[in-house]
């Protein structure tokens, strides 16, 4: 029997513990000054979760308090509190909150089946964008990816593409990720994320940009070990071009919420539309939790059982087309 290739996605809901961030990345329209930020309250978080009852993943996407800031402890406690809230509701937290100390990362790894941090990229094009973002220094990012590997935490990373980097820069970044994976085996996904301009309406990728990205996807598939899933955010990629991206090597569409808090001008496609396109390309769309099945054996015993329970509910819901 011929098996049908699977393309995965994760029904998710995003909580933003704070928009306050001590970095100032050149492309960011998400951050506010930490002194004027209003942290997300538990009550508002509960209301936001209630609006997405079928989301198995709770993405905690946060601005950052500086290491050593007197506010860092409270900031980290909120990440833990929201992670526990997700678990208490039978959902799984996945935190992406910038660089963490080894203690912080190990602590979050006990409640989060996976964590994430974009590598973003290598080469001079990123330097001016990150001139006022200490967290985005390459050595800091690489140390984080190494640290997650040492701790054995299933990890999502990725590249921000189309900021002026060269083809050679992109390939160098993929080689770095490949070597990390060969050393630690913890990279479950690499997101190939096209940078898109802000604004009130979406700016579609040009044919040239799509062509360059398709070449990169194919290069990533050839370079990275086969267990590493390749993801592109489907709201940043034209639906009619998705079959070409799948043919080049994309096999995951990431967490999909009702809206993208980073790129709010780029609406999420409806899951039914994604399913139709994926099936028309000879593949099968299937839901997943925030941690891909191959990495379950790495999880602490109790968390693994929780993941299995959440996954069972997710698959049952999908089978009855209720996602
Ligand atoms: S670290 Fe993230 S939230 Fe902070 S300024 Fe950079 S992109 Fe924005």
PDB file of C-alpha atoms and ligand atoms in Angstrom:
ATOM      1  CA  UNK A   1       0.000   0.000   0.000  1.00  0.00           C
ATOM      2  CA  UNK A   2       1.325   3.466  -0.909  1.00  0.00           C
ATOM      3  CA  UNK A   3       1.363   5.801   2.088  1.00  0.00           C
ATOM      4  CA  UNK A   4       0.100   9.340   1.584  1.00  0.00           C
ATOM      5  CA  UNK A   5       2.564  12.042   2.742  1.00  0.00           C
ATOM      6  CA  UNK A   6       1.283  13.953   5.739  1.00  0.00           C
ATOM      7  CA  UNK A   7       1.331  17.720   6.203  1.00  0.00           C
ATOM      8  CA  UNK A   8       0.783  18.764   9.805  1.00  0.00           C
ATOM      9  CA  UNK A   9      -0.631  21.810  11.555  1.00  0.00           C
ATOM     10  CA  UNK A  10      -1.321  22.698  15.154  1.00  0.00           C
ATOM     11  CA  UNK A  11      -4.647  24.275  16.237  1.00  0.00           C
ATOM     12  CA  UNK A  12      -3.327  27.005  18.492  1.00  0.00           C
ATOM     13  CA  UNK A  13      -4.205  30.083  20.478  1.00  0.00           C
ATOM     14  CA  UNK A  14      -1.663  32.810  21.147  1.00  0.00           C
ATOM     15  CA  UNK A  15      -1.271  34.574  24.474  1.00  0.00           C
ATOM     16  CA  UNK A  16       1.027  37.581  24.704  1.00  0.00           C
ATOM     17  CA  UNK A  17       2.188  37.833  28.345  1.00  0.00           C
ATOM     18  CA  UNK A  18       3.627  41.254  27.523  1.00  0.00           C
ATOM     19  CA  UNK A  19       4.399  43.387  24.501  1.00  0.00           C
ATOM     20  CA  UNK A  20       7.107  45.075  26.586  1.00  0.00           C
ATOM     21  CA  UNK A  21      10.533  44.311  25.179  1.00  0.00           C
ATOM     22  CA  UNK A  22      13.981  45.668  25.951  1.00  0.00           C
ATOM     23  CA  UNK A  23      15.147  44.903  22.397  1.00  0.00           C
ATOM     24  CA  UNK A  24      14.359  47.160  19.481  1.00  0.00           C
ATOM     25  CA  UNK A  25      14.552  45.084  16.312  1.00  0.00           C
ATOM     26  CA  UNK A  26      14.425  47.146  13.142  1.00  0.00           C
ATOM     27  CA  UNK A  27      11.381  45.348  11.732  1.00  0.00           C
ATOM     28  CA  UNK A  28       9.295  45.006  14.902  1.00  0.00           C
ATOM     29  CA  UNK A  29       5.814  46.462  15.211  1.00  0.00           C
ATOM     30  CA  UNK A  30       4.933  44.206  18.152  1.00  0.00           C
ATOM     31  CA  UNK A  31       6.985  45.735  20.973  1.00  0.00           C
ATOM     32  CA  UNK A  32       6.198  48.534  23.349  1.00  0.00           C
ATOM     33  CA  UNK A  33       8.552  50.104  25.845  1.00  0.00           C
ATOM     34  CA  UNK A  34       8.852  47.849  28.932  1.00  0.00           C
ATOM     35  CA  UNK A  35       8.102  50.821  31.231  1.00  0.00           C
ATOM     36  CA  UNK A  36       4.703  51.393  29.613  1.00  0.00           C
ATOM     37  CA  UNK A  37       3.757  47.749  28.979  1.00  0.00           C
ATOM     38  CA  UNK A  38       0.640  46.338  30.623  1.00  0.00           C
ATOM     39  CA  UNK A  39       1.176  42.637  31.349  1.00  0.00           C
ATOM     40  CA  UNK A  40      -1.552  40.196  30.400  1.00  0.00           C
ATOM     41  CA  UNK A  41      -3.712  39.355  33.406  1.00  0.00           C
ATOM     42  CA  UNK A  42      -4.886  35.875  34.271  1.00  0.00           C
ATOM     43  CA  UNK A  43      -8.510  36.927  33.757  1.00  0.00           C
ATOM     44  CA  UNK A  44      -7.915  38.258  30.237  1.00  0.00           C
ATOM     45  CA  UNK A  45      -5.839  35.179  29.385  1.00  0.00           C
ATOM     46  CA  UNK A  46      -8.708  32.950  30.486  1.00  0.00           C
ATOM     47  CA  UNK A  47     -11.142  34.908  28.322  1.00  0.00           C
ATOM     48  CA  UNK A  48      -8.841  34.637  25.301  1.00  0.00           C
ATOM     49  CA  UNK A  49      -8.460  30.890  25.815  1.00  0.00           C
ATOM     50  CA  UNK A  50     -12.227  30.492  26.100  1.00  0.00           C
ATOM     51  CA  UNK A  51     -12.601  31.942  22.589  1.00  0.00           C
ATOM     52  CA  UNK A  52     -10.555  29.062  21.162  1.00  0.00           C
ATOM     53  CA  UNK A  53     -11.857  25.956  22.937  1.00  0.00           C
ATOM     54  CA  UNK A  54     -10.458  23.579  20.301  1.00  0.00           C
ATOM     55  CA  UNK A  55      -6.899  24.931  20.317  1.00  0.00           C
ATOM     56  CA  UNK A  56      -4.627  22.265  21.767  1.00  0.00           C
ATOM     57  CA  UNK A  57      -1.547  24.488  21.704  1.00  0.00           C
ATOM     58  CA  UNK A  58      -1.163  27.662  23.738  1.00  0.00           C
ATOM     59  CA  UNK A  59       1.607  29.699  22.151  1.00  0.00           C
ATOM     60  CA  UNK A  60       3.146  32.044  24.710  1.00  0.00           C
ATOM     61  CA  UNK A  61       4.722  34.723  22.589  1.00  0.00           C
ATOM     62  CA  UNK A  62       6.289  37.371  24.734  1.00  0.00           C
ATOM     63  CA  UNK A  63       8.348  40.508  24.629  1.00  0.00           C
ATOM     64  CA  UNK A  64      11.447  40.229  26.779  1.00  0.00           C
ATOM     65  CA  UNK A  65      12.635  41.597  30.095  1.00  0.00           C
ATOM     66  CA  UNK A  66      16.404  42.097  30.125  1.00  0.00           C
ATOM     67  CA  UNK A  67      18.462  39.518  32.012  1.00  0.00           C
ATOM     68  CA  UNK A  68      19.242  41.086  35.381  1.00  0.00           C
ATOM     69  CA  UNK A  69      16.251  43.447  35.253  1.00  0.00           C
ATOM     70  CA  UNK A  70      14.413  43.681  38.607  1.00  0.00           C
ATOM     71  CA  UNK A  71      11.269  42.768  36.626  1.00  0.00           C
ATOM     72  CA  UNK A  72      12.739  39.583  35.158  1.00  0.00           C
ATOM     73  CA  UNK A  73      11.535  37.339  38.018  1.00  0.00           C
ATOM     74  CA  UNK A  74       7.893  38.469  37.769  1.00  0.00           C
ATOM     75  CA  UNK A  75       8.061  38.219  33.967  1.00  0.00           C
ATOM     76  CA  UNK A  76       9.289  34.636  34.182  1.00  0.00           C
ATOM     77  CA  UNK A  77       6.734  33.726  36.855  1.00  0.00           C
ATOM     78  CA  UNK A  78       3.975  34.845  34.467  1.00  0.00           C
ATOM     79  CA  UNK A  79       5.332  32.514  31.762  1.00  0.00           C
ATOM     80  CA  UNK A  80       5.131  29.674  34.280  1.00  0.00           C
ATOM     81  CA  UNK A  81       1.682  30.718  35.430  1.00  0.00           C
ATOM     82  CA  UNK A  82       0.278  30.792  31.865  1.00  0.00           C
ATOM     83  CA  UNK A  83       1.962  27.460  31.111  1.00  0.00           C
ATOM     84  CA  UNK A  84       0.212  25.936  34.124  1.00  0.00           C
ATOM     85  CA  UNK A  85      -3.073  27.519  33.049  1.00  0.00           C
ATOM     86  CA  UNK A  86      -2.741  25.861  29.634  1.00  0.00           C
ATOM     87  CA  UNK A  87      -2.072  22.465  31.212  1.00  0.00           C
ATOM     88  CA  UNK A  88      -4.958  22.885  33.645  1.00  0.00           C
ATOM     89  CA  UNK A  89      -7.258  23.362  30.647  1.00  0.00           C
ATOM     90  CA  UNK A  90      -6.005  20.213  28.916  1.00  0.00           C
ATOM     91  CA  UNK A  91      -3.831  22.146  26.464  1.00  0.00           C
ATOM     92  CA  UNK A  92      -0.090  22.274  25.847  1.00  0.00           C
ATOM     93  CA  UNK A  93       2.042  25.407  26.251  1.00  0.00           C
ATOM     94  CA  UNK A  94       4.793  26.282  23.802  1.00  0.00           C
ATOM     95  CA  UNK A  95       6.821  29.309  24.865  1.00  0.00           C
ATOM     96  CA  UNK A  96       8.787  31.618  22.626  1.00  0.00           C
ATOM     97  CA  UNK A  97      10.047  34.392  24.867  1.00  0.00           C
ATOM     98  CA  UNK A  98      13.631  35.017  23.799  1.00  0.00           C
ATOM     99  CA  UNK A  99      16.851  33.819  25.396  1.00  0.00           C
ATOM    100  CA  UNK A 100      16.493  32.045  28.735  1.00  0.00           C
ATOM    101  CA  UNK A 101      19.030  31.154  31.386  1.00  0.00           C
ATOM    102  CA  UNK A 102      19.732  27.442  31.745  1.00  0.00           C
ATOM    103  CA  UNK A 103      17.668  27.399  34.949  1.00  0.00           C
ATOM    104  CA  UNK A 104      14.748  29.197  33.311  1.00  0.00           C
ATOM    105  CA  UNK A 105      14.808  26.947  30.261  1.00  0.00           C
ATOM    106  CA  UNK A 106      14.984  23.766  32.321  1.00  0.00           C
ATOM    107  CA  UNK A 107      12.123  25.015  34.494  1.00  0.00           C
ATOM    108  CA  UNK A 108       9.876  25.850  31.497  1.00  0.00           C
ATOM    109  CA  UNK A 109      10.815  22.534  29.903  1.00  0.00           C
ATOM    110  CA  UNK A 110       9.011  20.743  32.730  1.00  0.00           C
ATOM    111  CA  UNK A 111       5.649  22.203  31.663  1.00  0.00           C
ATOM    112  CA  UNK A 112       6.264  23.036  27.981  1.00  0.00           C
ATOM    113  CA  UNK A 113       6.617  19.991  25.705  1.00  0.00           C
ATOM    114  CA  UNK A 114       8.552  22.213  23.293  1.00  0.00           C
ATOM    115  CA  UNK A 115      10.131  25.646  23.259  1.00  0.00           C
ATOM    116  CA  UNK A 116      11.064  27.939  20.409  1.00  0.00           C
ATOM    117  CA  UNK A 117      13.545  30.593  19.377  1.00  0.00           C
ATOM    118  CA  UNK A 118      14.255  31.747  15.837  1.00  0.00           C
ATOM    119  CA  UNK A 119      17.889  31.738  14.790  1.00  0.00           C
ATOM    120  CA  UNK A 120      16.758  34.406  12.263  1.00  0.00           C
ATOM    121  CA  UNK A 121      19.863  34.266  10.100  1.00  0.00           C
ATOM    122  CA  UNK A 122      23.541  34.741   9.455  1.00  0.00           C
ATOM    123  CA  UNK A 123      25.287  37.487   7.550  1.00  0.00           C
ATOM    124  CA  UNK A 124      25.612  41.273   7.465  1.00  0.00           C
ATOM    125  CA  UNK A 125      22.014  41.997   6.431  1.00  0.00           C
ATOM    126  CA  UNK A 126      20.803  41.211   9.978  1.00  0.00           C
ATOM    127  CA  UNK A 127      23.318  43.479  11.756  1.00  0.00           C
ATOM    128  CA  UNK A 128      21.548  46.835  11.268  1.00  0.00           C
ATOM    129  CA  UNK A 129      18.177  45.282  12.096  1.00  0.00           C
ATOM    130  CA  UNK A 130      19.561  43.982  15.383  1.00  0.00           C
ATOM    131  CA  UNK A 131      21.846  46.873  16.286  1.00  0.00           C
ATOM    132  CA  UNK A 132      19.643  47.659  19.314  1.00  0.00           C
ATOM    133  CA  UNK A 133      18.624  44.086  20.149  1.00  0.00           C
ATOM    134  CA  UNK A 134      21.121  42.408  22.487  1.00  0.00           C
ATOM    135  CA  UNK A 135      19.038  39.215  22.462  1.00  0.00           C
ATOM    136  CA  UNK A 136      19.546  38.861  18.725  1.00  0.00           C
ATOM    137  CA  UNK A 137      23.333  38.623  18.835  1.00  0.00           C
ATOM    138  CA  UNK A 138      24.300  35.547  16.892  1.00  0.00           C
ATOM    139  CA  UNK A 139      26.405  34.079  19.707  1.00  0.00           C
ATOM    140  CA  UNK A 140      23.441  34.443  22.093  1.00  0.00           C
ATOM    141  CA  UNK A 141      21.079  32.646  19.670  1.00  0.00           C
ATOM    142  CA  UNK A 142      23.542  29.851  19.012  1.00  0.00           C
ATOM    143  CA  UNK A 143      24.201  29.402  22.732  1.00  0.00           C
ATOM    144  CA  UNK A 144      20.423  29.086  23.276  1.00  0.00           C
ATOM    145  CA  UNK A 145      20.091  26.399  20.631  1.00  0.00           C
ATOM    146  CA  UNK A 146      23.037  24.538  22.174  1.00  0.00           C
ATOM    147  CA  UNK A 147      21.574  24.912  25.657  1.00  0.00           C
ATOM    148  CA  UNK A 148      18.221  23.484  24.538  1.00  0.00           C
ATOM    149  CA  UNK A 149      20.101  20.595  22.972  1.00  0.00           C
ATOM    150  CA  UNK A 150      22.035  19.912  26.183  1.00  0.00           C
ATOM    151  CA  UNK A 151      18.787  19.976  28.147  1.00  0.00           C
ATOM    152  CA  UNK A 152      17.137  17.628  25.637  1.00  0.00           C
ATOM    153  CA  UNK A 153      14.194  19.962  25.005  1.00  0.00           C
ATOM    154  CA  UNK A 154      12.311  19.512  21.701  1.00  0.00           C
ATOM    155  CA  UNK A 155      12.886  22.787  19.949  1.00  0.00           C
ATOM    156  CA  UNK A 156      11.504  24.901  17.130  1.00  0.00           C
ATOM    157  CA  UNK A 157      13.755  27.374  15.383  1.00  0.00           C
ATOM    158  CA  UNK A 158      13.822  29.062  12.027  1.00  0.00           C
ATOM    159  CA  UNK A 159      15.065  31.700   9.661  1.00  0.00           C
ATOM    160  CA  UNK A 160      13.649  35.127   8.887  1.00  0.00           C
ATOM    161  CA  UNK A 161      14.087  35.471   5.148  1.00  0.00           C
ATOM    162  CA  UNK A 162      14.074  38.313   2.679  1.00  0.00           C
ATOM    163  CA  UNK A 163      15.805  41.024   4.730  1.00  0.00           C
ATOM    164  CA  UNK A 164      18.690  41.373   2.296  1.00  0.00           C
ATOM    165  CA  UNK A 165      20.585  38.189   3.087  1.00  0.00           C
ATOM    166  CA  UNK A 166      22.364  36.404   0.243  1.00  0.00           C
ATOM    167  CA  UNK A 167      21.842  32.859  -0.953  1.00  0.00           C
ATOM    168  CA  UNK A 168      25.192  31.970   0.643  1.00  0.00           C
ATOM    169  CA  UNK A 169      24.046  33.468   3.989  1.00  0.00           C
ATOM    170  CA  UNK A 170      20.910  31.316   3.858  1.00  0.00           C
ATOM    171  CA  UNK A 171      22.863  28.172   3.136  1.00  0.00           C
ATOM    172  CA  UNK A 172      25.383  28.970   5.898  1.00  0.00           C
ATOM    173  CA  UNK A 173      22.502  29.278   8.360  1.00  0.00           C
ATOM    174  CA  UNK A 174      21.091  25.924   7.278  1.00  0.00           C
ATOM    175  CA  UNK A 175      24.496  24.302   7.749  1.00  0.00           C
ATOM    176  CA  UNK A 176      24.638  25.691  11.310  1.00  0.00           C
ATOM    177  CA  UNK A 177      21.209  24.195  12.026  1.00  0.00           C
ATOM    178  CA  UNK A 178      22.164  20.884  10.474  1.00  0.00           C
ATOM    179  CA  UNK A 179      25.282  20.683  12.660  1.00  0.00           C
ATOM    180  CA  UNK A 180      23.237  21.509  15.760  1.00  0.00           C
ATOM    181  CA  UNK A 181      20.786  18.759  14.895  1.00  0.00           C
ATOM    182  CA  UNK A 182      23.552  16.244  14.282  1.00  0.00           C
ATOM    183  CA  UNK A 183      25.018  17.136  17.687  1.00  0.00           C
ATOM    184  CA  UNK A 184      21.844  17.176  19.781  1.00  0.00           C
ATOM    185  CA  UNK A 185      18.892  15.842  17.752  1.00  0.00           C
ATOM    186  CA  UNK A 186      16.448  18.262  19.390  1.00  0.00           C
ATOM    187  CA  UNK A 187      15.343  20.406  16.425  1.00  0.00           C
ATOM    188  CA  UNK A 188      11.851  19.254  15.612  1.00  0.00           C
ATOM    189  CA  UNK A 189      11.032  22.056  13.166  1.00  0.00           C
ATOM    190  CA  UNK A 190      12.732  24.728  11.155  1.00  0.00           C
ATOM    191  CA  UNK A 191      10.453  27.595  10.146  1.00  0.00           C
ATOM    192  CA  UNK A 192      11.307  29.232   6.845  1.00  0.00           C
ATOM    193  CA  UNK A 193       9.562  32.534   7.419  1.00  0.00           C
ATOM    194  CA  UNK A 194       9.405  35.179   4.733  1.00  0.00           C
ATOM    195  CA  UNK A 195       9.702  38.680   6.178  1.00  0.00           C
ATOM    196  CA  UNK A 196       6.654  40.700   5.143  1.00  0.00           C
ATOM    197  CA  UNK A 197       6.139  44.452   5.411  1.00  0.00           C
ATOM    198  CA  UNK A 198       3.758  45.809   8.055  1.00  0.00           C
ATOM    199  CA  UNK A 199       0.774  47.845   7.179  1.00  0.00           C
ATOM    200  CA  UNK A 200      -2.933  47.643   7.019  1.00  0.00           C
ATOM    201  CA  UNK A 201      -3.046  45.200   4.116  1.00  0.00           C
ATOM    202  CA  UNK A 202      -1.009  42.176   3.104  1.00  0.00           C
ATOM    203  CA  UNK A 203       1.727  42.464   0.492  1.00  0.00           C
ATOM    204  CA  UNK A 204       1.936  39.178  -1.393  1.00  0.00           C
ATOM    205  CA  UNK A 205       5.258  37.541  -2.182  1.00  0.00           C
ATOM    206  CA  UNK A 206       6.396  38.299  -5.711  1.00  0.00           C
ATOM    207  CA  UNK A 207       7.038  35.480  -8.181  1.00  0.00           C
ATOM    208  CA  UNK A 208      10.777  36.136  -7.778  1.00  0.00           C
ATOM    209  CA  UNK A 209      10.567  35.935  -3.966  1.00  0.00           C
ATOM    210  CA  UNK A 210       8.555  32.723  -4.177  1.00  0.00           C
ATOM    211  CA  UNK A 211      11.066  31.231  -6.596  1.00  0.00           C
ATOM    212  CA  UNK A 212      13.999  32.085  -4.281  1.00  0.00           C
ATOM    213  CA  UNK A 213      12.175  30.642  -1.301  1.00  0.00           C
ATOM    214  CA  UNK A 214      11.288  27.453  -3.155  1.00  0.00           C
ATOM    215  CA  UNK A 215      14.959  26.998  -3.930  1.00  0.00           C
ATOM    216  CA  UNK A 216      15.772  27.506  -0.250  1.00  0.00           C
ATOM    217  CA  UNK A 217      13.105  25.040   0.867  1.00  0.00           C
ATOM    218  CA  UNK A 218      14.595  22.419  -1.450  1.00  0.00           C
ATOM    219  CA  UNK A 219      18.096  23.206  -0.163  1.00  0.00           C
ATOM    220  CA  UNK A 220      16.877  22.930   3.433  1.00  0.00           C
ATOM    221  CA  UNK A 221      15.266  19.564   2.718  1.00  0.00           C
ATOM    222  CA  UNK A 222      18.513  18.319   1.190  1.00  0.00           C
ATOM    223  CA  UNK A 223      20.731  19.682   3.973  1.00  0.00           C
ATOM    224  CA  UNK A 224      18.772  19.043   7.155  1.00  0.00           C
ATOM    225  CA  UNK A 225      18.334  15.552   8.583  1.00  0.00           C
ATOM    226  CA  UNK A 226      15.023  14.048   7.430  1.00  0.00           C
ATOM    227  CA  UNK A 227      13.414  14.042  10.893  1.00  0.00           C
ATOM    228  CA  UNK A 228      13.484  17.874  11.023  1.00  0.00           C
ATOM    229  CA  UNK A 229      10.120  19.189   9.818  1.00  0.00           C
ATOM    230  CA  UNK A 230      10.106  22.189   7.502  1.00  0.00           C
ATOM    231  CA  UNK A 231       7.455  24.765   8.193  1.00  0.00           C
ATOM    232  CA  UNK A 232       6.144  27.826   6.424  1.00  0.00           C
ATOM    233  CA  UNK A 233       3.428  30.041   7.903  1.00  0.00           C
ATOM    234  CA  UNK A 234       0.495  29.622   5.501  1.00  0.00           C
ATOM    235  CA  UNK A 235      -0.732  33.215   5.923  1.00  0.00           C
ATOM    236  CA  UNK A 236       2.584  34.489   4.520  1.00  0.00           C
ATOM    237  CA  UNK A 237       2.569  32.198   1.507  1.00  0.00           C
ATOM    238  CA  UNK A 238      -0.026  32.382  -1.307  1.00  0.00           C
ATOM    239  CA  UNK A 239      -2.512  29.536  -1.117  1.00  0.00           C
ATOM    240  CA  UNK A 240      -2.246  28.853  -4.843  1.00  0.00           C
ATOM    241  CA  UNK A 241       1.541  28.516  -4.433  1.00  0.00           C
ATOM    242  CA  UNK A 242       1.310  26.081  -1.523  1.00  0.00           C
ATOM    243  CA  UNK A 243       1.534  22.905  -3.662  1.00  0.00           C
ATOM    244  CA  UNK A 244       4.927  24.066  -4.977  1.00  0.00           C
ATOM    245  CA  UNK A 245       6.131  24.688  -1.409  1.00  0.00           C
ATOM    246  CA  UNK A 246       4.954  21.206  -0.364  1.00  0.00           C
ATOM    247  CA  UNK A 247       6.654  19.653  -3.384  1.00  0.00           C
ATOM    248  CA  UNK A 248       9.888  21.459  -2.447  1.00  0.00           C
ATOM    249  CA  UNK A 249       9.841  20.060   1.103  1.00  0.00           C
ATOM    250  CA  UNK A 250       7.433  21.897   3.418  1.00  0.00           C
ATOM    251  CA  UNK A 251       5.599  19.337   5.565  1.00  0.00           C
ATOM    252  CA  UNK A 252       4.264  21.492   8.388  1.00  0.00           C
ATOM    253  CA  UNK A 253       2.075  24.605   8.522  1.00  0.00           C
ATOM    254  CA  UNK A 254       2.742  25.470  12.147  1.00  0.00           C
ATOM    255  CA  UNK A 255       0.381  26.719  14.803  1.00  0.00           C
ATOM    256  CA  UNK A 256      -2.705  28.356  13.334  1.00  0.00           C
ATOM    257  CA  UNK A 257      -4.756  30.771  15.421  1.00  0.00           C
ATOM    258  CA  UNK A 258      -7.560  33.031  14.221  1.00  0.00           C
ATOM    259  CA  UNK A 259      -5.030  35.835  13.635  1.00  0.00           C
ATOM    260  CA  UNK A 260      -1.253  36.301  13.481  1.00  0.00           C
ATOM    261  CA  UNK A 261      -0.235  38.672  16.289  1.00  0.00           C
ATOM    262  CA  UNK A 262       3.126  39.408  14.660  1.00  0.00           C
ATOM    263  CA  UNK A 263       1.754  39.981  11.149  1.00  0.00           C
ATOM    264  CA  UNK A 264      -1.843  41.072  11.786  1.00  0.00           C
ATOM    265  CA  UNK A 265      -2.310  42.318   8.201  1.00  0.00           C
ATOM    266  CA  UNK A 266      -1.833  38.767   6.931  1.00  0.00           C
ATOM    267  CA  UNK A 267      -5.045  36.811   7.561  1.00  0.00           C
ATOM    268  CA  UNK A 268      -4.890  33.121   8.336  1.00  0.00           C
ATOM    269  CA  UNK A 269      -6.361  30.912   5.612  1.00  0.00           C
ATOM    270  CA  UNK A 270      -9.299  28.787   6.667  1.00  0.00           C
ATOM    271  CA  UNK A 271      -8.298  25.267   7.620  1.00  0.00           C
ATOM    272  CA  UNK A 272     -10.869  23.859   5.169  1.00  0.00           C
ATOM    273  CA  UNK A 273      -9.138  25.762   2.347  1.00  0.00           C
ATOM    274  CA  UNK A 274      -5.737  24.445   3.434  1.00  0.00           C
ATOM    275  CA  UNK A 275      -7.102  20.934   3.627  1.00  0.00           C
ATOM    276  CA  UNK A 276      -8.488  21.157   0.065  1.00  0.00           C
ATOM    277  CA  UNK A 277      -5.171  22.417  -1.337  1.00  0.00           C
ATOM    278  CA  UNK A 278      -3.099  19.856   0.568  1.00  0.00           C
ATOM    279  CA  UNK A 279      -5.369  16.990  -0.533  1.00  0.00           C
ATOM    280  CA  UNK A 280      -5.378  18.207  -4.153  1.00  0.00           C
ATOM    281  CA  UNK A 281      -1.580  17.962  -4.050  1.00  0.00           C
ATOM    282  CA  UNK A 282      -1.772  14.281  -3.103  1.00  0.00           C
ATOM    283  CA  UNK A 283      -1.089  14.757   0.601  1.00  0.00           C
ATOM    284  CA  UNK A 284      -3.065  14.520   3.784  1.00  0.00           C
ATOM    285  CA  UNK A 285      -3.538  17.356   6.284  1.00  0.00           C
ATOM    286  CA  UNK A 286      -3.392  16.213   9.909  1.00  0.00           C
ATOM    287  CA  UNK A 287      -3.361  17.999  13.254  1.00  0.00           C
ATOM    288  CA  UNK A 288      -0.485  17.662  15.686  1.00  0.00           C
ATOM    289  CA  UNK A 289       0.339  18.953  19.126  1.00  0.00           C
ATOM    290  CA  UNK A 290       3.144  21.463  19.695  1.00  0.00           C
ATOM    291  CA  UNK A 291       5.595  18.575  19.939  1.00  0.00           C
ATOM    292  CA  UNK A 292       5.960  16.242  16.989  1.00  0.00           C
ATOM    293  CA  UNK A 293       5.443  12.587  17.833  1.00  0.00           C
ATOM    294  CA  UNK A 294       9.054  11.576  17.153  1.00  0.00           C
ATOM    295  CA  UNK A 295      10.166  13.754  20.093  1.00  0.00           C
ATOM    296  CA  UNK A 296       7.711  12.392  22.649  1.00  0.00           C
ATOM    297  CA  UNK A 297      10.269   9.945  24.080  1.00  0.00           C
ATOM    298  CA  UNK A 298      12.381  12.942  25.156  1.00  0.00           C
ATOM    299  CA  UNK A 299       9.678  14.321  27.429  1.00  0.00           C
ATOM    300  CA  UNK A 300       9.490  13.787  31.191  1.00  0.00           C
ATOM    301  CA  UNK A 301       7.166  10.872  31.904  1.00  0.00           C
ATOM    302  CA  UNK A 302       4.200  12.874  33.247  1.00  0.00           C
ATOM    303  CA  UNK A 303       4.349  15.437  30.471  1.00  0.00           C
ATOM    304  CA  UNK A 304       4.530  12.670  27.860  1.00  0.00           C
ATOM    305  CA  UNK A 305       1.305  11.173  29.219  1.00  0.00           C
ATOM    306  CA  UNK A 306      -0.360  14.601  29.107  1.00  0.00           C
ATOM    307  CA  UNK A 307       0.771  15.089  25.491  1.00  0.00           C
ATOM    308  CA  UNK A 308      -0.592  11.678  24.526  1.00  0.00           C
ATOM    309  CA  UNK A 309      -3.956  12.548  26.105  1.00  0.00           C
ATOM    310  CA  UNK A 310      -4.171  15.920  24.354  1.00  0.00           C
ATOM    311  CA  UNK A 311      -3.178  14.318  21.058  1.00  0.00           C
ATOM    312  CA  UNK A 312      -5.856  11.661  21.378  1.00  0.00           C
ATOM    313  CA  UNK A 313      -8.542  14.332  21.845  1.00  0.00           C
ATOM    314  CA  UNK A 314      -7.135  16.306  18.912  1.00  0.00           C
ATOM    315  CA  UNK A 315      -7.174  13.325  16.567  1.00  0.00           C
ATOM    316  CA  UNK A 316     -10.719  12.374  17.608  1.00  0.00           C
ATOM    317  CA  UNK A 317     -11.901  15.935  16.962  1.00  0.00           C
ATOM    318  CA  UNK A 318     -10.225  16.007  13.564  1.00  0.00           C
ATOM    319  CA  UNK A 319     -11.718  12.673  12.606  1.00  0.00           C
ATOM    320  CA  UNK A 320     -15.151  14.158  13.189  1.00  0.00           C
ATOM    321  CA  UNK A 321     -14.064  17.372  11.378  1.00  0.00           C
ATOM    322  CA  UNK A 322     -14.758  19.515  14.418  1.00  0.00           C
ATOM    323  CA  UNK A 323     -11.392  21.335  14.501  1.00  0.00           C
TER     324      UNK A 323
HETATM  325  S1  LIG B   1      12.870  40.664  20.368  1.00  0.00           S
HETATM  326 FE1  LIG B   1      10.882  40.297  19.369  1.00  0.00          FE
HETATM  327  S2  LIG B   1       9.430  41.633  20.473  1.00  0.00           S
HETATM  328 FE2  LIG B   1      11.480  42.327  20.976  1.00  0.00          FE
HETATM  329  S3  LIG B   1      11.878  43.982  19.543  1.00  0.00           S
HETATM  330 FE3  LIG B   1      12.740  42.111  18.635  1.00  0.00          FE
HETATM  331  S4  LIG B   1      11.114  41.240  17.348  1.00  0.00           S
HETATM  332 FE4  LIG B   1      10.185  42.797  18.710  1.00  0.00          FE
END
